[in-house]
Amino acid sequence: MNIRKIVTLSEEILTEGGRPVTPGARVAIAVAVVENPWAGQGFVEDLTAGIDATASDLGALLTPKVIEALGAPVEAYGKAAIVGIEGEVEHGSALIHTLKFGDHYRKAASATTLLPAVEKRAPAGTVFDIPMKHITDATIRSHHQSVEVRVADAPHPGEILIALAASAQGRPQERLAPLSTEQ
């Protein structure tokens, strides 16, 4: 795995809707920009070798970084793969939609639900939203949220940007009724 750069971001929302958010709503993102393991090979039928060589290491690398950047227990989480324009969306999907990648995060966060994801092919500097859901119950509406991310110089055409996102709570000032009220 060839890593060009790692980016960690965090934010704390202190006001929403003109009202204080107490405590502040914390969100964090950890990003690795890596060489696409299938770059320059044309169409690769079996992606297993690249998955085996890359996915678990990426999960092990990014998980502690996003948790440390959050600085609080993870309540909502998500992931992303943005593939440079010389790759295929399937290349990013191959790295993040495997237990070799996601189980690092699930175990560290004591999570039981699938990680919501976004994946797409895009040029460097593309803005993308990482969806997040509650770590143990994807029907908890308060934790349905997303975080906007942009890495100005990534991904290069032969790279993949892989990211994990975490939130320490639901949306600031959330006030939707539970899903059970509509069933």
mmCIF file of C-alpha atoms in Angstrom:
data_model
loop_
_atom_site.group_PDB
_atom_site.id
_atom_site.type_symbol
_atom_site.label_atom_id
_atom_site.label_comp_id
_atom_site.label_asym_id
_atom_site.label_seq_id
_atom_site.Cartn_x
_atom_site.Cartn_y
_atom_site.Cartn_z
ATOM 1 C CA MET A 1 0.000 0.000 0.000
ATOM 2 C CA ASN A 2 1.468 3.309 -1.086
ATOM 3 C CA ILE A 3 0.086 6.225 0.942
ATOM 4 C CA ARG A 4 0.623 9.744 -0.375
ATOM 5 C CA LYS A 5 -1.028 11.589 2.484
ATOM 6 C CA ILE A 6 -3.232 11.323 5.546
ATOM 7 C CA VAL A 7 -5.676 14.052 6.521
ATOM 8 C CA THR A 8 -7.630 14.286 9.762
ATOM 9 C CA LEU A 9 -10.369 16.835 10.312
ATOM 10 C CA SER A 10 -12.606 17.603 13.242
ATOM 11 C CA GLU A 11 -15.315 20.104 13.926
ATOM 12 C CA GLU A 12 -17.391 21.092 16.891
ATOM 13 C CA ILE A 13 -20.737 22.746 16.270
ATOM 14 C CA LEU A 14 -21.539 25.173 19.075
ATOM 15 C CA THR A 15 -24.666 26.845 17.686
ATOM 16 C CA GLU A 16 -27.426 25.477 15.469
ATOM 17 C CA GLY A 17 -30.711 27.159 14.599
ATOM 18 C CA GLY A 18 -29.649 30.213 16.566
ATOM 19 C CA ARG A 19 -29.424 28.192 19.784
ATOM 20 C CA PRO A 20 -26.422 26.913 21.715
ATOM 21 C CA VAL A 21 -25.441 23.275 21.323
ATOM 22 C CA THR A 22 -24.282 22.039 24.712
ATOM 23 C CA PRO A 23 -22.097 20.126 24.718
ATOM 24 C CA GLY A 24 -20.799 20.973 21.256
ATOM 25 C CA ALA A 25 -21.585 18.448 18.532
ATOM 26 C CA ARG A 26 -18.347 16.745 17.515
ATOM 27 C CA VAL A 27 -17.608 15.195 14.106
ATOM 28 C CA ALA A 28 -14.286 13.844 12.820
ATOM 29 C CA ILE A 29 -12.940 12.471 9.547
ATOM 30 C CA ALA A 30 -9.763 10.533 8.807
ATOM 31 C CA VAL A 31 -8.636 10.240 5.182
ATOM 32 C CA ALA A 32 -5.894 8.238 3.503
ATOM 33 C CA VAL A 33 -4.944 8.991 -0.085
ATOM 34 C CA VAL A 34 -3.454 5.831 -1.551
ATOM 35 C CA GLU A 35 -2.218 4.582 -4.866
ATOM 36 C CA ASN A 36 -4.950 2.617 -6.621
ATOM 37 C CA PRO A 37 -3.697 -1.010 -6.407
ATOM 38 C CA TRP A 38 -5.256 -1.737 -9.816
ATOM 39 C CA ALA A 39 -3.996 1.417 -11.594
ATOM 40 C CA GLY A 40 -2.522 0.858 -15.029
ATOM 41 C CA GLN A 41 -3.633 -2.784 -15.256
ATOM 42 C CA GLY A 42 -6.655 -2.324 -17.499
ATOM 43 C CA PHE A 43 -9.790 -4.209 -16.501
ATOM 44 C CA VAL A 44 -8.966 -6.555 -13.618
ATOM 45 C CA GLU A 45 -11.487 -9.379 -13.336
ATOM 46 C CA ASP A 46 -10.478 -10.598 -9.867
ATOM 47 C CA LEU A 47 -9.831 -7.800 -7.367
ATOM 48 C CA THR A 48 -8.927 -10.163 -4.500
ATOM 49 C CA ALA A 49 -5.161 -9.582 -4.534
ATOM 50 C CA GLY A 50 -5.544 -5.805 -4.217
ATOM 51 C CA ILE A 51 -8.171 -6.191 -1.504
ATOM 52 C CA ASP A 52 -5.957 -8.575 0.464
ATOM 53 C CA ALA A 53 -2.930 -6.298 0.116
ATOM 54 C CA THR A 54 -4.712 -3.062 1.043
ATOM 55 C CA ALA A 55 -8.143 -3.177 2.727
ATOM 56 C CA SER A 56 -7.248 -4.446 6.191
ATOM 57 C CA ASP A 57 -4.218 -2.173 6.477
ATOM 58 C CA LEU A 58 -6.382 0.840 5.565
ATOM 59 C CA GLY A 59 -8.987 -0.054 8.175
ATOM 60 C CA ALA A 60 -6.285 -0.544 10.807
ATOM 61 C CA LEU A 61 -4.670 2.784 9.876
ATOM 62 C CA LEU A 62 -7.763 4.998 9.736
ATOM 63 C CA THR A 63 -9.765 3.623 12.663
ATOM 64 C CA PRO A 64 -7.578 4.918 15.504
ATOM 65 C CA LYS A 65 -7.058 8.216 13.681
ATOM 66 C CA VAL A 66 -10.779 9.000 13.375
ATOM 67 C CA ILE A 67 -11.479 7.937 16.960
ATOM 68 C CA GLU A 68 -8.603 10.038 18.288
ATOM 69 C CA ALA A 69 -9.701 13.047 16.209
ATOM 70 C CA LEU A 70 -13.246 12.715 17.575
ATOM 71 C CA GLY A 71 -12.020 12.669 21.170
ATOM 72 C CA ALA A 72 -15.248 11.053 22.401
ATOM 73 C CA PRO A 73 -17.089 7.738 22.054
ATOM 74 C CA VAL A 74 -18.380 7.111 18.515
ATOM 75 C CA GLU A 75 -22.183 7.134 18.234
ATOM 76 C CA ALA A 76 -22.557 7.465 14.456
ATOM 77 C CA TYR A 77 -20.211 6.436 11.677
ATOM 78 C CA GLY A 78 -19.690 6.183 7.938
ATOM 79 C CA LYS A 79 -17.102 5.645 5.208
ATOM 80 C CA ALA A 80 -16.141 6.830 1.727
ATOM 81 C CA ALA A 81 -14.085 5.856 -1.311
ATOM 82 C CA ILE A 82 -13.395 8.477 -3.974
ATOM 83 C CA VAL A 83 -11.563 6.974 -6.942
ATOM 84 C CA GLY A 84 -9.355 9.044 -9.240
ATOM 85 C CA ILE A 85 -10.533 9.343 -12.835
ATOM 86 C CA GLU A 86 -8.232 6.596 -14.145
ATOM 87 C CA GLY A 87 -9.846 4.021 -11.840
ATOM 88 C CA GLU A 88 -13.230 2.394 -11.508
ATOM 89 C CA VAL A 89 -15.806 3.006 -8.787
ATOM 90 C CA GLU A 90 -15.535 -0.739 -8.141
ATOM 91 C CA HIS A 91 -11.916 -0.233 -7.051
ATOM 92 C CA GLY A 92 -13.026 1.966 -4.168
ATOM 93 C CA SER A 93 -15.940 -0.321 -3.362
ATOM 94 C CA ALA A 94 -13.572 -3.288 -3.261
ATOM 95 C CA LEU A 95 -11.530 -1.640 -0.516
ATOM 96 C CA ILE A 96 -14.317 -0.370 1.742
ATOM 97 C CA HIS A 97 -17.079 -2.971 1.275
ATOM 98 C CA THR A 98 -15.186 -5.797 2.894
ATOM 99 C CA LEU A 99 -15.043 -6.960 6.493
ATOM 100 C CA LYS A 100 -11.262 -6.739 6.214
ATOM 101 C CA PHE A 101 -11.685 -2.958 6.165
ATOM 102 C CA GLY A 102 -14.845 -2.272 8.165
ATOM 103 C CA ASP A 103 -14.404 -4.696 11.048
ATOM 104 C CA HIS A 104 -11.503 -2.643 12.429
ATOM 105 C CA TYR A 105 -13.880 0.280 12.879
ATOM 106 C CA ARG A 106 -16.880 -1.758 14.022
ATOM 107 C CA LYS A 107 -14.843 -3.474 16.748
ATOM 108 C CA ALA A 108 -13.199 -0.266 17.975
ATOM 109 C CA ALA A 109 -16.569 1.539 18.113
ATOM 110 C CA SER A 110 -18.440 -1.459 19.611
ATOM 111 C CA ALA A 111 -20.722 -1.193 16.587
ATOM 112 C CA THR A 112 -23.073 -3.772 15.113
ATOM 113 C CA THR A 113 -24.581 -2.073 12.061
ATOM 114 C CA LEU A 114 -23.226 -1.809 8.558
ATOM 115 C CA LEU A 115 -21.201 1.310 7.813
ATOM 116 C CA PRO A 116 -23.105 3.616 5.460
ATOM 117 C CA ALA A 117 -20.974 4.670 2.515
ATOM 118 C CA VAL A 118 -20.456 6.878 -0.470
ATOM 119 C CA GLU A 119 -18.283 5.898 -3.386
ATOM 120 C CA LYS A 120 -17.687 7.588 -6.699
ATOM 121 C CA ARG A 121 -15.076 8.424 -9.316
ATOM 122 C CA ALA A 122 -14.043 12.060 -9.315
ATOM 123 C CA PRO A 123 -11.161 14.463 -9.943
ATOM 124 C CA ALA A 124 -8.990 15.987 -7.228
ATOM 125 C CA GLY A 125 -10.720 18.480 -4.994
ATOM 126 C CA THR A 126 -14.208 17.051 -5.364
ATOM 127 C CA VAL A 127 -16.570 17.754 -2.491
ATOM 128 C CA PHE A 128 -18.335 14.643 -1.179
ATOM 129 C CA ASP A 129 -20.671 13.863 1.708
ATOM 130 C CA ILE A 130 -20.100 10.900 4.008
ATOM 131 C CA PRO A 131 -23.396 9.556 5.350
ATOM 132 C CA MET A 132 -23.480 8.427 8.979
ATOM 133 C CA LYS A 133 -25.887 6.304 10.996
ATOM 134 C CA HIS A 134 -26.038 5.085 14.585
ATOM 135 C CA ILE A 135 -23.464 2.401 15.393
ATOM 136 C CA THR A 136 -25.954 -0.141 16.761
ATOM 137 C CA ASP A 137 -29.345 0.792 15.311
ATOM 138 C CA ALA A 138 -29.621 2.290 11.832
ATOM 139 C CA THR A 139 -33.253 3.267 12.505
ATOM 140 C CA ILE A 140 -32.353 5.881 15.128
ATOM 141 C CA ARG A 141 -33.264 9.004 13.168
ATOM 142 C CA SER A 142 -31.334 11.459 15.324
ATOM 143 C CA HIS A 143 -28.076 9.965 14.087
ATOM 144 C CA HIS A 144 -28.899 10.071 10.344
ATOM 145 C CA GLN A 145 -26.502 12.783 9.250
ATOM 146 C CA SER A 146 -23.683 13.499 6.840
ATOM 147 C CA VAL A 147 -20.440 15.394 6.853
ATOM 148 C CA GLU A 148 -19.010 17.283 3.886
ATOM 149 C CA VAL A 149 -15.375 16.595 2.995
ATOM 150 C CA ARG A 150 -12.896 17.910 0.445
ATOM 151 C CA VAL A 151 -9.195 17.206 0.047
ATOM 152 C CA ALA A 152 -7.924 19.886 -2.318
ATOM 153 C CA ASP A 153 -5.327 17.782 -4.159
ATOM 154 C CA ALA A 154 -6.860 14.314 -4.002
ATOM 155 C CA PRO A 155 -7.437 11.931 -5.496
ATOM 156 C CA HIS A 156 -4.923 12.111 -8.331
ATOM 157 C CA PRO A 157 -6.042 10.107 -11.410
ATOM 158 C CA GLY A 158 -4.317 6.890 -10.213
ATOM 159 C CA GLU A 159 -5.271 7.224 -6.534
ATOM 160 C CA ILE A 160 -8.132 6.382 -4.213
ATOM 161 C CA LEU A 161 -9.197 8.554 -1.299
ATOM 162 C CA ILE A 162 -10.494 6.382 1.562
ATOM 163 C CA ALA A 163 -12.191 8.030 4.551
ATOM 164 C CA LEU A 164 -13.884 7.205 7.831
ATOM 165 C CA ALA A 165 -16.245 9.612 9.596
ATOM 166 C CA ALA A 166 -17.426 9.640 13.204
ATOM 167 C CA SER A 167 -19.889 11.625 15.258
ATOM 168 C CA ALA A 168 -20.123 11.737 19.036
ATOM 169 C CA GLN A 169 -23.887 12.343 18.954
ATOM 170 C CA GLY A 170 -26.876 12.802 16.700
ATOM 171 C CA ARG A 171 -27.600 15.933 14.695
ATOM 172 C CA PRO A 172 -27.455 19.169 16.667
ATOM 173 C CA GLN A 173 -30.955 20.219 17.777
ATOM 174 C CA GLU A 174 -32.546 17.074 16.323
ATOM 175 C CA ARG A 175 -36.230 16.819 17.090
ATOM 176 C CA LEU A 176 -37.813 14.249 14.770
ATOM 177 C CA ALA A 177 -40.132 11.690 16.305
ATOM 178 C CA PRO A 178 -38.774 8.138 16.554
ATOM 179 C CA LEU A 179 -39.445 5.866 13.592
ATOM 180 C CA SER A 180 -41.668 3.708 15.788
ATOM 181 C CA THR A 181 -44.246 6.528 15.931
ATOM 182 C CA GLU A 182 -44.959 6.003 12.220
ATOM 183 C CA GLN A 183 -45.191 2.220 12.180
#
